[in-house]
Coordinates of C-alpha atoms in Angstrom, one line a residue:
Chain A
M1 CA -15.7 59.9 5.9
R2 CA -16.0 57.2 8.4
T3 CA -16.6 57.7 12.1
A4 CA -13.7 56.0 13.9
P5 CA -10.9 58.0 12.2
L6 CA -12.8 61.2 12.9
L7 CA -13.1 60.2 16.6
V8 CA -9.3 59.7 16.7
G9 CA -8.9 63.2 15.3
R10 CA -11.3 64.6 17.8
V11 CA -9.5 63.1 20.8
L12 CA -6.1 64.1 19.5
A13 CA -7.3 67.7 18.7
L14 CA -8.7 68.0 22.2
V15 CA -5.6 66.7 23.9
L16 CA -3.3 68.8 21.7
G17 CA -5.5 71.9 22.1
L18 CA -5.5 71.6 25.9
L19 CA -1.7 71.1 26.0
L20 CA -1.2 74.1 23.7
A21 CA -3.6 76.3 25.6
V22 CA -2.2 75.5 29.0
G23 CA 1.4 75.7 27.7
G24 CA 0.8 78.9 26.0
L25 CA -0.8 80.4 29.0
A26 CA 2.1 79.2 31.2
S27 CA 4.7 80.7 28.9
M28 CA 2.8 84.0 28.8
A29 CA 2.7 84.1 32.6
W30 CA 6.4 83.1 32.8
S31 CA 7.5 85.8 30.4
I32 CA 5.9 88.6 32.3
G33 CA 7.0 87.2 35.7
V34 CA 3.6 86.2 37.0
L35 CA 4.3 82.5 37.0
A36 CA 7.1 83.0 39.6
N37 CA 4.5 84.5 42.0
L38 CA 2.1 81.6 41.5
L39 CA 4.5 78.7 41.5
A40 CA 7.5 78.5 43.9
G41 CA 10.7 77.2 42.2
T42 CA 9.9 78.7 38.8
P43 CA 13.3 79.0 37.0
E44 CA 14.4 82.4 35.7
T45 CA 15.9 80.9 32.5
I46 CA 15.1 77.7 30.6
S47 CA 17.5 74.9 31.2
T48 CA 17.6 72.0 28.8
E49 CA 20.0 70.0 30.9
P50 CA 17.6 67.0 31.3
V51 CA 17.4 66.7 27.5
T52 CA 21.2 66.9 27.1
T53 CA 21.6 64.2 29.7
A54 CA 19.0 62.0 28.0
L55 CA 20.7 62.5 24.6
D56 CA 23.8 60.7 26.1
Q57 CA 21.9 57.6 27.2
T58 CA 22.4 54.5 25.1
W59 CA 18.7 53.6 25.3
L60 CA 17.6 56.8 23.7
P61 CA 17.9 55.8 20.0
W62 CA 15.9 52.7 20.7
A63 CA 13.2 54.5 22.5
L64 CA 13.0 57.2 19.9
G65 CA 13.0 54.6 17.1
A66 CA 10.2 52.6 18.7
A67 CA 8.1 55.7 19.3
G68 CA 8.7 56.9 15.8
L69 CA 7.8 53.5 14.3
V70 CA 4.6 53.4 16.4
L71 CA 3.6 56.9 15.5
A72 CA 4.3 56.4 11.8
T73 CA 2.3 53.2 11.7
L74 CA -0.6 54.7 13.5
A75 CA -0.5 57.8 11.2
L76 CA -0.5 55.6 8.1
W77 CA -3.5 53.5 9.3
W78 CA -5.2 56.8 10.1
I79 CA -4.5 58.4 6.7
V80 CA -5.7 55.3 4.9
A81 CA -8.9 55.2 7.1
L82 CA -9.6 58.9 6.4
V83 CA -9.6 58.5 2.6
P84 CA -13.1 57.6 1.4
R85 CA -13.1 54.5 -0.7
P86 CA -15.8 54.4 -3.3
V87 CA -17.6 51.1 -3.8
R88 CA -17.3 50.1 -7.4
H89 CA -19.2 46.9 -7.7
L90 CA -22.0 45.3 -5.8
Q91 CA -22.0 41.5 -5.8
L92 CA -25.3 40.0 -6.5
P93 CA -26.7 36.7 -5.3
G94 CA -26.1 33.9 -7.7
S95 CA -22.3 34.5 -7.5
D96 CA -20.5 31.2 -6.9
E97 CA -17.3 29.4 -7.9
S98 CA -18.4 29.3 -11.5
G99 CA -18.5 33.0 -11.8
R100 CA -19.3 36.3 -10.2
L101 CA -22.4 38.3 -10.8
S102 CA -22.0 41.9 -9.9
V103 CA -23.4 45.2 -10.9
D104 CA -21.7 48.6 -11.3
A105 CA -22.4 50.3 -8.0
A106 CA -22.5 53.8 -9.5
Q107 CA -25.0 52.8 -12.2
A108 CA -27.2 51.0 -9.7
A109 CA -27.2 53.9 -7.3
S110 CA -28.0 56.3 -10.1
A111 CA -30.9 54.2 -11.3
V112 CA -32.3 54.0 -7.7
A113 CA -32.0 57.8 -7.4
R114 CA -33.7 58.3 -10.7
L115 CA -36.5 56.0 -9.6
L116 CA -37.0 58.1 -6.4
A117 CA -36.9 61.3 -8.4
V118 CA -39.7 60.1 -10.6
R119 CA -41.7 59.1 -7.6
V120 CA -41.4 62.4 -5.9
G121 CA -42.0 64.2 -9.1
G122 CA -38.6 65.9 -9.1
T123 CA -35.1 65.4 -10.5
E124 CA -32.2 63.3 -9.6
D125 CA -29.1 64.9 -8.1
H126 CA -27.0 61.8 -7.7
G127 CA -26.9 58.3 -6.3
I128 CA -23.8 56.8 -4.7
V129 CA -22.9 53.6 -2.8
S130 CA -20.5 54.2 0.0
R131 CA -19.1 52.2 3.0
E132 CA -20.0 53.8 6.3
G133 CA -18.4 51.9 9.1
R134 CA -19.3 48.3 8.4
T135 CA -22.5 49.1 6.5
L136 CA -22.8 49.6 2.8
V137 CA -25.1 52.5 2.2
I138 CA -26.9 53.3 -1.1
E139 CA -27.8 56.9 -1.1
S140 CA -30.1 58.9 -3.4
R141 CA -30.1 62.6 -3.5
V142 CA -33.1 64.1 -5.3
R143 CA -34.9 67.4 -5.7
M144 CA -38.6 67.8 -5.5
P145 CA -40.9 70.6 -6.2
P146 CA -41.6 72.9 -3.2
N147 CA -45.3 72.1 -3.2
A148 CA -44.8 68.3 -3.1
D149 CA -46.6 66.4 -0.3
L150 CA -44.1 65.4 2.4
H151 CA -46.1 62.3 3.4
R152 CA -46.0 61.1 -0.2
T153 CA -42.3 61.8 -0.3
A154 CA -41.7 59.7 2.8
A155 CA -43.8 56.9 1.2
A156 CA -41.9 57.3 -2.1
A157 CA -38.6 56.7 -0.2
D158 CA -40.0 53.5 1.4
E159 CA -41.3 52.3 -2.0
T160 CA -37.9 53.0 -3.6
D161 CA -36.1 51.2 -0.8
A162 CA -38.4 48.2 -1.4
T163 CA -37.8 48.3 -5.1
M164 CA -34.1 48.5 -4.6
R165 CA -34.2 45.5 -2.4
D166 CA -36.2 43.5 -4.9
L167 CA -33.8 44.4 -7.7
L168 CA -30.5 44.0 -6.0
A169 CA -31.5 41.3 -3.5
R170 CA -28.9 42.6 -1.1
P171 CA -30.7 42.8 2.3
D172 CA -27.6 44.0 4.0
L173 CA -27.7 47.3 2.1
A174 CA -28.8 50.3 4.0
Y175 CA -30.8 53.0 2.2
R176 CA -30.7 56.7 2.5
A177 CA -32.9 59.1 0.6
V178 CA -31.9 62.8 0.9
I179 CA -34.6 65.0 -0.5
R180 CA -34.3 68.7 -1.0
V181 CA -36.7 71.2 -2.4
A182 CA -35.7 72.6 -5.8
D183 CA -35.0 76.3 -5.2
A184 CA -38.4 77.8 -4.6
E185 CA -39.6 80.6 -6.8
P186 CA -41.2 82.9 -4.2
H187 CA -37.8 83.6 -2.6
G188 CA -36.1 85.0 -5.8
S189 CA -39.1 86.9 -7.1
A190 CA -39.7 88.5 -3.7
R191 CA -36.2 89.9 -3.7
V192 CA -36.3 91.1 -7.3
T193 CA -39.4 93.2 -6.9
Chain B
M1 CA -51.4 57.5 -3.5
T2 CA -53.9 55.1 -4.9
A3 CA -55.0 51.7 -3.7
V4 CA -53.3 50.1 -6.7
D5 CA -50.0 50.0 -4.9
T6 CA -49.0 46.7 -3.6
P7 CA -49.2 46.7 0.2
A8 CA -45.9 44.9 0.5
S9 CA -44.0 47.7 -1.1
R10 CA -45.5 50.4 1.1
G11 CA -43.7 51.9 4.0
A12 CA -45.2 54.7 6.1
R13 CA -48.5 55.6 4.6
P14 CA -49.7 59.2 4.4
E15 CA -52.3 58.5 6.9
Q16 CA -49.8 56.9 9.3
P17 CA -47.0 59.4 9.5
T18 CA -45.4 58.0 12.6
G19 CA -43.7 55.3 10.6
D20 CA -44.0 51.6 11.1
D21 CA -41.1 49.3 11.4
E22 CA -43.1 46.1 11.5
P23 CA -41.7 43.6 9.0
R24 CA -44.2 42.9 6.4
A25 CA -44.8 39.4 5.1
G26 CA -42.3 38.3 2.5
H27 CA -40.4 41.6 2.8
V28 CA -37.1 42.1 4.5
P29 CA -37.5 45.1 6.8
A30 CA -35.7 48.1 5.4
R31 CA -32.3 48.9 6.9
A32 CA -32.4 52.7 7.3
A33 CA -29.1 54.5 6.9
G34 CA -28.3 57.2 9.4
P35 CA -28.6 60.9 8.7
P36 CA -26.3 62.5 6.2
R37 CA -23.5 64.4 7.8
R38 CA -20.8 66.7 6.6
A39 CA -17.3 65.8 7.9
G40 CA -16.8 69.6 8.4
L41 CA -13.9 71.1 10.2
I42 CA -12.9 68.0 12.2
G43 CA -12.5 66.1 8.9
A44 CA -10.0 68.7 7.5
L45 CA -8.3 68.9 10.9
S46 CA -8.0 65.1 11.1
V47 CA -6.2 65.0 7.8
L48 CA -3.8 67.7 8.9
L49 CA -3.2 66.0 12.3
A50 CA -2.7 62.6 10.6
L51 CA 0.0 64.1 8.3
A52 CA 1.6 65.9 11.3
V53 CA 1.7 62.6 13.3
A54 CA 3.2 60.8 10.3
G55 CA 5.8 63.6 10.0
L56 CA 6.6 63.4 13.8
G57 CA 7.0 59.6 13.5
G58 CA 9.4 60.1 10.6
A59 CA 11.4 62.8 12.5
L60 CA 11.7 60.5 15.5
L61 CA 12.9 57.6 13.4
R62 CA 15.5 60.0 11.8
E63 CA 16.6 61.1 15.3
A64 CA 17.0 57.5 16.4
L65 CA 19.1 56.7 13.4
V66 CA 21.3 59.8 13.7
I67 CA 21.8 59.5 17.5
G68 CA 22.4 55.7 17.1
G69 CA 25.2 56.6 14.6
V70 CA 23.5 54.7 11.7
V71 CA 23.1 57.8 9.6
E72 CA 25.5 60.8 9.3
G73 CA 24.1 64.2 10.5
S74 CA 23.4 66.2 13.5
A75 CA 20.5 65.4 15.7
W76 CA 17.6 68.0 15.6
L77 CA 17.0 67.3 19.3
S78 CA 20.4 68.5 20.4
Q79 CA 20.1 71.5 18.1
A80 CA 16.8 72.4 19.6
S81 CA 18.0 71.9 23.1
D82 CA 21.1 74.1 22.5
A83 CA 18.9 76.8 21.0
L84 CA 16.5 76.8 23.9
D85 CA 19.0 76.5 26.7
G86 CA 19.4 79.6 28.8
L87 CA 16.4 81.4 27.3
A88 CA 15.2 84.2 29.5
P89 CA 11.7 85.7 29.5
S90 CA 11.1 88.0 26.5
A91 CA 8.4 89.5 24.4
T92 CA 9.0 86.8 21.7
I93 CA 8.1 84.1 24.3
F94 CA 5.0 86.0 25.3
V95 CA 3.8 86.3 21.7
T96 CA 4.6 82.7 21.0
G97 CA 2.7 81.7 24.1
M98 CA -0.2 83.8 23.1
V99 CA -0.3 82.2 19.6
A100 CA 0.0 78.7 21.1
F101 CA -2.9 79.5 23.5
L102 CA -5.2 80.8 20.7
V103 CA -4.3 77.8 18.5
G104 CA -5.0 75.5 21.4
L105 CA -8.4 77.1 22.0
V106 CA -9.3 76.7 18.3
L107 CA -8.3 73.1 18.4
V108 CA -10.5 72.4 21.5
W109 CA -13.4 74.3 19.9
I110 CA -13.1 72.2 16.7
A111 CA -12.8 69.0 18.8
V112 CA -15.9 69.5 20.9
R113 CA -18.1 71.0 18.0
R114 CA -20.8 68.7 16.9
R115 CA -20.9 67.7 13.3
S116 CA -23.6 69.6 11.6
R117 CA -26.7 67.8 10.8
T118 CA -27.7 68.7 7.4
A119 CA -31.1 67.1 7.2
R120 CA -34.2 66.2 9.1
R121 CA -35.5 62.7 9.2
L122 CA -38.9 61.9 7.7
A123 CA -41.2 59.5 9.3
A124 CA -40.5 56.4 7.1
A125 CA -39.4 52.9 7.6
T126 CA -36.3 53.6 5.5
G127 CA -33.7 56.4 6.0
A128 CA -35.5 59.3 4.4
Y129 CA -34.2 62.8 5.1
L130 CA -35.3 66.3 4.1
D131 CA -32.5 68.7 3.6
R132 CA -32.6 71.3 6.4
R133 CA -32.8 74.3 4.2
S134 CA -35.8 72.8 2.4
L135 CA -38.3 73.3 5.2
V136 CA -38.7 77.1 4.6
P137 CA -39.4 76.9 0.8
L138 CA -41.7 73.9 1.4
A139 CA -43.7 75.6 4.1
E140 CA -43.9 78.8 2.0
A141 CA -45.1 76.9 -1.1
H142 CA -47.8 75.0 0.9
A143 CA -48.9 78.2 2.7
S144 CA -49.2 80.1 -0.6
R145 CA -51.6 77.6 -2.0
V146 CA -54.1 78.2 0.8
A147 CA -57.1 80.2 -0.4
G148 CA -56.9 83.8 0.5
V149 CA -53.1 83.9 0.9
V150 CA -51.3 86.6 -1.1
S151 CA -47.8 85.8 0.1
A152 CA -46.2 83.7 2.8
H153 CA -42.8 84.1 4.4
A154 CA -41.4 81.4 6.6
R155 CA -38.4 81.3 9.0
I156 CA -37.1 78.9 11.6
A157 CA -36.4 80.3 15.0
R158 CA -35.6 78.3 18.1
G159 CA -36.9 75.0 16.7
R160 CA -40.2 76.5 15.5
L161 CA -41.4 77.3 12.1
R162 CA -42.9 80.8 12.0
L163 CA -45.0 81.9 9.1
D164 CA -45.9 85.5 8.2
V165 CA -48.8 85.5 5.8
L166 CA -50.4 88.3 3.9
A167 CA -54.1 87.6 3.5
A168 CA -56.3 88.9 0.7
T169 CA -59.4 88.9 2.8
E170 CA -60.4 90.7 6.0
A171 CA -60.8 87.3 7.8
A172 CA -57.0 87.2 8.4
H173 CA -57.6 85.0 11.4
D174 CA -59.3 82.3 9.4
V175 CA -56.5 82.3 6.9
E176 CA -54.0 82.1 9.8
N177 CA -55.7 78.9 11.1
A178 CA -56.0 77.4 7.6
V179 CA -52.3 78.0 6.8
A180 CA -51.1 76.7 10.1
E181 CA -53.2 73.6 9.6
V182 CA -51.9 72.9 6.1
V183 CA -48.3 73.4 7.1
R184 CA -48.7 71.4 10.3
T185 CA -50.1 68.5 8.3
Q186 CA -47.0 68.6 6.0
L187 CA -44.6 68.8 8.9
D188 CA -46.3 65.8 10.5
A189 CA -44.3 63.8 8.0
L190 CA -41.2 64.7 9.9
D191 CA -39.9 62.2 12.4
H192 CA -39.9 64.9 15.0
P193 CA -42.6 67.3 13.9
M194 CA -42.0 71.0 14.4
R195 CA -44.2 73.5 16.1
V196 CA -45.8 75.8 13.6
Q197 CA -46.8 79.4 14.4
C198 CA -48.6 81.5 11.9
S199 CA -49.5 85.1 11.9
A200 CA -51.5 86.7 9.2
R201 CA -52.3 90.3 8.4
Q202 CA -54.4 91.7 5.7
A203 CA -52.7 92.9 2.6
L204 CA -53.4 96.5 1.9
P205 CA -55.9 97.0 4.7
G206 CA -56.9 100.5 3.4
I207 CA -57.9 99.3 0.0
R208 CA -61.6 99.1 0.7
R209 CA -61.8 102.5 2.3
S210 CA -59.8 104.3 -0.5
R211 CA -62.1 102.7 -3.1
Q212 CA -65.1 104.1 -1.2
M213 CA -63.5 107.5 -1.1
G214 CA -62.9 107.3 -4.8
D215 CA -66.5 106.4 -5.4
S216 CA -67.8 109.3 -3.4
A217 CA -65.5 111.8 -5.1

């Protein structure tokens, strides 16, 4: 998921949470009569008179309609932004008016992941291309044996990055290698015995 | 790694674990992607909130059309206001308030929670990350290969890696140092190396004595 829509969610959740918490606390205090001691002028029963008055105003439908339209539009933008969109094709240099040269993004990412897996002496989990904010990220997830050298692993990631750049000639791509250790033997055997 | 590798394709070398971002001749510097993150609770909550906001927008539009007389029906707003009017304090309101308070606290907690980092960055020019849970098996595997180690158990506590090692020899202290050194060398490859603490004890310390007793019997 991208960052901006999550930030919107965070702010909204915070505001809504605070309102709910304060409102909940206030109604608890009101229902046991504590609120009347704290705040002078606390009503004994709820009166919805202001709402009834507002319902008779001629501007109310317009205001409600405008608010509804704004909320619905924002919500639609938000939902669309929340849905992760997979990158299907990577355009390669050499594309011009006469034709487009592109590569299947999943295949390319998978090949890069396999290359990294070979270099760390492990196996490929998966490779994907995704859009994160404004950056296209090509990600390789691989497993390596637990006794692999971490310095060599880091170097292998750099080498794979360089190879990927040579092959795809897309300097704008960002690379991420996520390496995990294939489930180590000692753990399991220690528990069994 | 051998010297056969072309220098242009090399990033951080094993002997230079601090990473080097200098652009090399004829090579576009790598654009490292940020750490992998899970969307977590805030991701799921965002989807729910987005749907709720869409629903609220739709409801407001309906109210506008109903109150404006465009659409037949009774306005939900006036129904709600009629239902709430004249409400006096009751146990139901107390319980509802309590539920709202708790839900509000949960929302605030989800909102301020940091998205979990699932990996540690390696010292490399590109974005290379080691899965968080991989540190322990990695440290254990490297510790186990040190001469004199019977078994090694690692755990991470307060940002440190602690290793408990069973040593085959009486020189547990030497084994301790050797293991710490080997593991520390490995963790130097992390962008922010961790502190390593190792404690070793001798496996079956009574074994020599009991064998002597057996001999004398």
